[in-house]
Short mmCIF file of C-alpha atoms in Angstrom, two decimals:
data_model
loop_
_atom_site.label_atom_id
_atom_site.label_comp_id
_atom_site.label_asym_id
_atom_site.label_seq_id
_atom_site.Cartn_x
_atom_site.Cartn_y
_atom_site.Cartn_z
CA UNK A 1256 -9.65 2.50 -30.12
CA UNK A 1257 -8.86 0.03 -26.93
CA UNK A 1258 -10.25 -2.97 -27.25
CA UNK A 1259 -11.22 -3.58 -22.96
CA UNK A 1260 -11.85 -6.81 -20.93
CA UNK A 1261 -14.50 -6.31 -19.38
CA UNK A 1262 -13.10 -6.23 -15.64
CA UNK A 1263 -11.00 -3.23 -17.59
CA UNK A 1264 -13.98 -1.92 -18.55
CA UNK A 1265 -15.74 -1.80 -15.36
CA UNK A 1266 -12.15 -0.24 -13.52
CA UNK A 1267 -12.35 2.46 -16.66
CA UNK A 1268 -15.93 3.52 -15.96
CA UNK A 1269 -15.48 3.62 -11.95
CA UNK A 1270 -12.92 5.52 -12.01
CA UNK A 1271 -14.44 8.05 -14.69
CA UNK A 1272 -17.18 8.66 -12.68
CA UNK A 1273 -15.42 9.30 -9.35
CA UNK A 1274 -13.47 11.64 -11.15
CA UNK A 1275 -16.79 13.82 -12.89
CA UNK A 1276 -18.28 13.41 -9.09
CA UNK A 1277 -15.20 14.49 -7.65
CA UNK A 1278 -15.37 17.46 -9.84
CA UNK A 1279 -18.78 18.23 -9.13
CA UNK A 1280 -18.48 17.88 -5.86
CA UNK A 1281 -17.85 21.89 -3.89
CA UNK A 1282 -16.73 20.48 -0.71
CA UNK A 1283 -13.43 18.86 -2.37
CA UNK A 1284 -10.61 20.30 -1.90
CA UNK A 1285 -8.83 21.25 -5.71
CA UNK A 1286 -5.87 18.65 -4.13
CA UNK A 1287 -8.57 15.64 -3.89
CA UNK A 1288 -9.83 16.44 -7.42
CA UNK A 1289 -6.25 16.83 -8.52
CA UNK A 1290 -5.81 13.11 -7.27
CA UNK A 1291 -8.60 11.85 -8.87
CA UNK A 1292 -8.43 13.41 -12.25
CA UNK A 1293 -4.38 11.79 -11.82
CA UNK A 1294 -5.89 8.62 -11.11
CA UNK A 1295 -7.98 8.58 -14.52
CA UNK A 1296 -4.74 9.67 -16.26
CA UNK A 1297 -2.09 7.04 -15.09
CA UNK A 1298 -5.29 4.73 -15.81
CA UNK A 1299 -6.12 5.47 -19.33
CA UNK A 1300 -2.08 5.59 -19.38
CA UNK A 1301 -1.87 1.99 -18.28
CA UNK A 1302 -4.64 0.90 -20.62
CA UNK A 1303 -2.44 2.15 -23.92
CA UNK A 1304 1.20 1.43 -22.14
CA UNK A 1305 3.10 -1.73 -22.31
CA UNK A 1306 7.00 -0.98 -22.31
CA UNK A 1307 6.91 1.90 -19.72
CA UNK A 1308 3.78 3.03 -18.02
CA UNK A 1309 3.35 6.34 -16.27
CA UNK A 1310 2.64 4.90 -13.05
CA UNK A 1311 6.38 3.67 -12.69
CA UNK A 1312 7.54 7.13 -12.81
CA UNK A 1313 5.80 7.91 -9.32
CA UNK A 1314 7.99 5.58 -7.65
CA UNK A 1315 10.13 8.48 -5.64
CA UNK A 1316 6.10 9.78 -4.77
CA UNK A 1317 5.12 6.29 -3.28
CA UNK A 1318 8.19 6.45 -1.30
CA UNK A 1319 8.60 9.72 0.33
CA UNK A 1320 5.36 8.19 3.02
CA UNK A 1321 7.98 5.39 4.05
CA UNK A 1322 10.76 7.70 4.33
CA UNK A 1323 8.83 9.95 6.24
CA UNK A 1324 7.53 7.14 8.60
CA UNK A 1325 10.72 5.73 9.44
CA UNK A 1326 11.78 9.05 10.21
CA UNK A 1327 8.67 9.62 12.38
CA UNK A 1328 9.88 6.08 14.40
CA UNK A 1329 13.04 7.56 14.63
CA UNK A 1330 12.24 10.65 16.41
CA UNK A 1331 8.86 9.24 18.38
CA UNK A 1332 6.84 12.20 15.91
CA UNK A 1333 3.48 10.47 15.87
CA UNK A 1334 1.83 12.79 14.08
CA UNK A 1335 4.58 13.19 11.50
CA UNK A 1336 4.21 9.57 11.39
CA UNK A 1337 0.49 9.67 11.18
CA UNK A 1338 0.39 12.39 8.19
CA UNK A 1339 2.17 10.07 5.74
CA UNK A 1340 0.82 7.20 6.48
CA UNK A 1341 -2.23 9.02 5.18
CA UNK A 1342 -0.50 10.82 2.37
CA UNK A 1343 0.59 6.68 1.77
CA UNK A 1344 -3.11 5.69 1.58
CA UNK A 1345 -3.71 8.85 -0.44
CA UNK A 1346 -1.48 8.06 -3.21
CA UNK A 1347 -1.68 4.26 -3.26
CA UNK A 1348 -5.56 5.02 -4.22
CA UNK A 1349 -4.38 7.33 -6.95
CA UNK A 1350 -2.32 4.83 -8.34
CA UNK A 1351 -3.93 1.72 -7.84
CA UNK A 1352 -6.36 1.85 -10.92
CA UNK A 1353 -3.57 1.76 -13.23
CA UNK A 1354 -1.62 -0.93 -10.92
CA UNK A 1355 -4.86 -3.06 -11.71
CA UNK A 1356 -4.04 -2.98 -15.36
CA UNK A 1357 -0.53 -3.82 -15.18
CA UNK A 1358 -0.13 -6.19 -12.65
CA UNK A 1359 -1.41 -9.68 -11.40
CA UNK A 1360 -4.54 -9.87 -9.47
CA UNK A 1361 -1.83 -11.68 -6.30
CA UNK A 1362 0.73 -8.80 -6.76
CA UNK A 1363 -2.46 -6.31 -6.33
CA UNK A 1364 -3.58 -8.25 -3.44
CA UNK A 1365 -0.64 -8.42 -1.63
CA UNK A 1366 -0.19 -4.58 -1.86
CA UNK A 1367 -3.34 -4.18 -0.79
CA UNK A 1368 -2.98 -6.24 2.15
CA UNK A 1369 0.53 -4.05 2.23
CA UNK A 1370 -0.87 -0.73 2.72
CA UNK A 1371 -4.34 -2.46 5.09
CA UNK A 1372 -1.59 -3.29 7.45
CA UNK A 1373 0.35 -0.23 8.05
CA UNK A 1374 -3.48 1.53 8.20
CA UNK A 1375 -4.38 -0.84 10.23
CA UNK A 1376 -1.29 -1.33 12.88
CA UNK A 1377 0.03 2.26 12.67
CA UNK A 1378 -0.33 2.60 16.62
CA UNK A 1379 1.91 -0.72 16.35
CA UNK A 1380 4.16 -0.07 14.21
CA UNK A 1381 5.72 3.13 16.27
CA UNK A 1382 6.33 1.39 19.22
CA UNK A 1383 6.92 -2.12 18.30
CA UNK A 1384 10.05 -3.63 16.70
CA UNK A 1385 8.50 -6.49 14.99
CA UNK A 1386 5.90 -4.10 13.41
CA UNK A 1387 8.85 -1.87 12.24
CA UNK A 1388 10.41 -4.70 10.24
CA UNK A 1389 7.28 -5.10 8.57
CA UNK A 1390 6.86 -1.99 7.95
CA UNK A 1391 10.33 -2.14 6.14
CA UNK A 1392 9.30 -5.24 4.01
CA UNK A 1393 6.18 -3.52 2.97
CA UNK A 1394 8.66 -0.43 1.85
CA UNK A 1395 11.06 -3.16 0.31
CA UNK A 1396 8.15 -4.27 -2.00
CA UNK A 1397 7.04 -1.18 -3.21
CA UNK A 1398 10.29 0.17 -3.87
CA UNK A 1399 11.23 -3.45 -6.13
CA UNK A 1400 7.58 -2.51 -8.32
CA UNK A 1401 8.39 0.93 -8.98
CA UNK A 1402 12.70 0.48 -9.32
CA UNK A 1403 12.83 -2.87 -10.76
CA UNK A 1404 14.20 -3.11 -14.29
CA UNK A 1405 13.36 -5.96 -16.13
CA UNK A 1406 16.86 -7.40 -17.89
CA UNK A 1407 16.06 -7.71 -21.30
CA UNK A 1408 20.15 -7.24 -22.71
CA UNK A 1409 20.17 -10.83 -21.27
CA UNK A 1410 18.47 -13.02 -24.07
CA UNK A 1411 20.30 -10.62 -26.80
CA UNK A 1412 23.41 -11.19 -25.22
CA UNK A 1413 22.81 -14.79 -25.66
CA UNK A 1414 21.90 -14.37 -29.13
CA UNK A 1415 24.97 -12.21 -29.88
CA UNK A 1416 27.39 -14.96 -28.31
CA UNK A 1417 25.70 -18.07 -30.10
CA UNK A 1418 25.74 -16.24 -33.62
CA UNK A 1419 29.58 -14.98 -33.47
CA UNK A 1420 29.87 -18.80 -31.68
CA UNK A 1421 28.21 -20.01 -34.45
CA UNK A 1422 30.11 -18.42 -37.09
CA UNK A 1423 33.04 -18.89 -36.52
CA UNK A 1424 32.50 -22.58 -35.70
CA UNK A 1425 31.40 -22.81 -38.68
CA UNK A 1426 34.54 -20.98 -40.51
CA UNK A 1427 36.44 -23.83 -38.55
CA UNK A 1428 35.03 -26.30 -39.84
CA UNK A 1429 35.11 -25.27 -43.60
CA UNK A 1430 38.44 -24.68 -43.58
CA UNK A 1431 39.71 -28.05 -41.59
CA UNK A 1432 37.21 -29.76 -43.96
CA UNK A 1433 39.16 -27.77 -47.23
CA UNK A 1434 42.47 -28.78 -45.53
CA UNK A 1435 41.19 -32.30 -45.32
CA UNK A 1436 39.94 -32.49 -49.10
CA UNK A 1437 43.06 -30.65 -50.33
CA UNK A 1438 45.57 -33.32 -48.51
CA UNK A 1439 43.77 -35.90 -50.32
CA UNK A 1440 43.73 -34.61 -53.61
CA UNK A 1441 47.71 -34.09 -53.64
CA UNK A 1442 47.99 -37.63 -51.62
CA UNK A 1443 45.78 -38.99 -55.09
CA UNK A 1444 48.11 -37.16 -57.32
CA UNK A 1445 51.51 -37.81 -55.39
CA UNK A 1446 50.86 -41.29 -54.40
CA UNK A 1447 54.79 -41.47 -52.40
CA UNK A 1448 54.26 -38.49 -50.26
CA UNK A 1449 53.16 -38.89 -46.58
#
């Protein structure tokens, strides 16, 4: 049983019912439904999740709508360009519950305002330079949440050095300390010798 804050709560009922009305809705395609009954998975995933959550595995799925953008710029294909920024919107709503869970409420604003933008300035951003390197940065971010690994051999590394530091400093200093008493027990029983 999960124990929920109640934001959580509220995130894990919305996105229940979208999915049942999804579901019950005719007009959907199976794709859309497919999307949202995904969205309730990598949620309820996130919820139960804390080393590796399912929504880090569709980092390559996030990515292919960049890739195909910058390819769209590159050969002045607007409507190749068009298509996945939509597939982009498309799958950043299927994710996003489960983002919620994970990450800070600034992180999720600043991908929000992320994928807002290219929505927003897609006319923009294939003829315009400037846009284009935002567009990039925006790519750049996405790719560090989904690809970044978090260093944890670090701190046991540490840990490893300090305790064979630590032992054998300590091995020094028994033995010169041994050394030290045994040359003053034989200078206390040969009194001449030094």
């Amino acid at each position: 049983v999960l124990s929920l804050r109640p934001d959580q709560q509220r995130l894990v009922e919305y996105t229940f019912s979208d999915a049942i009305t999804s579901l019950q809705n005719p007009e959907w395609s199976k794709e859309k439904k497919l999307n949202k009954l995904t969205e309730v998975r990598l949620l309820v995933d996130a919820l139960q999740t804390k080393y590796e959550p399912l929504w880090k595995k569709t980092g390559l799925m996030m990515l292919e709508p960049f890739i195909t953008m910058e390819k769209g710029i590159d050969d002045k294909d607007s409507v190749s360009f068009h298509q996945a920024a939509n597939l982009l919107l498309q799958r950043y709503e299927t994710v996003r519950p489960a983002l919620m869970v994970d990450l800070s409420s600034d992180k999720i604003e600043e991908l929000d305002e992320h994928v807002s933008y290219v929505d927003a300035n897609r006319n923009n951003i294939l003829t315009d330079a400037e846009h284009q390197k935002h567009l990039e940065v925006v790519a750049a971010d996405f790719e560090a949440l989904f690809f970044a690994k978090k260093d944890n051999s670090e701190p046991s590394l540490f840990w490893l050095i300090f305790s064979i530091g630590g032992i054998i400093s300590s091995t020094l200093f028994y033995v010169g300390w041994r050394k030290y008493k045994g040359d003053k027990e034989e200078e206390l029983r040969v009194p001449g010798k030094r």
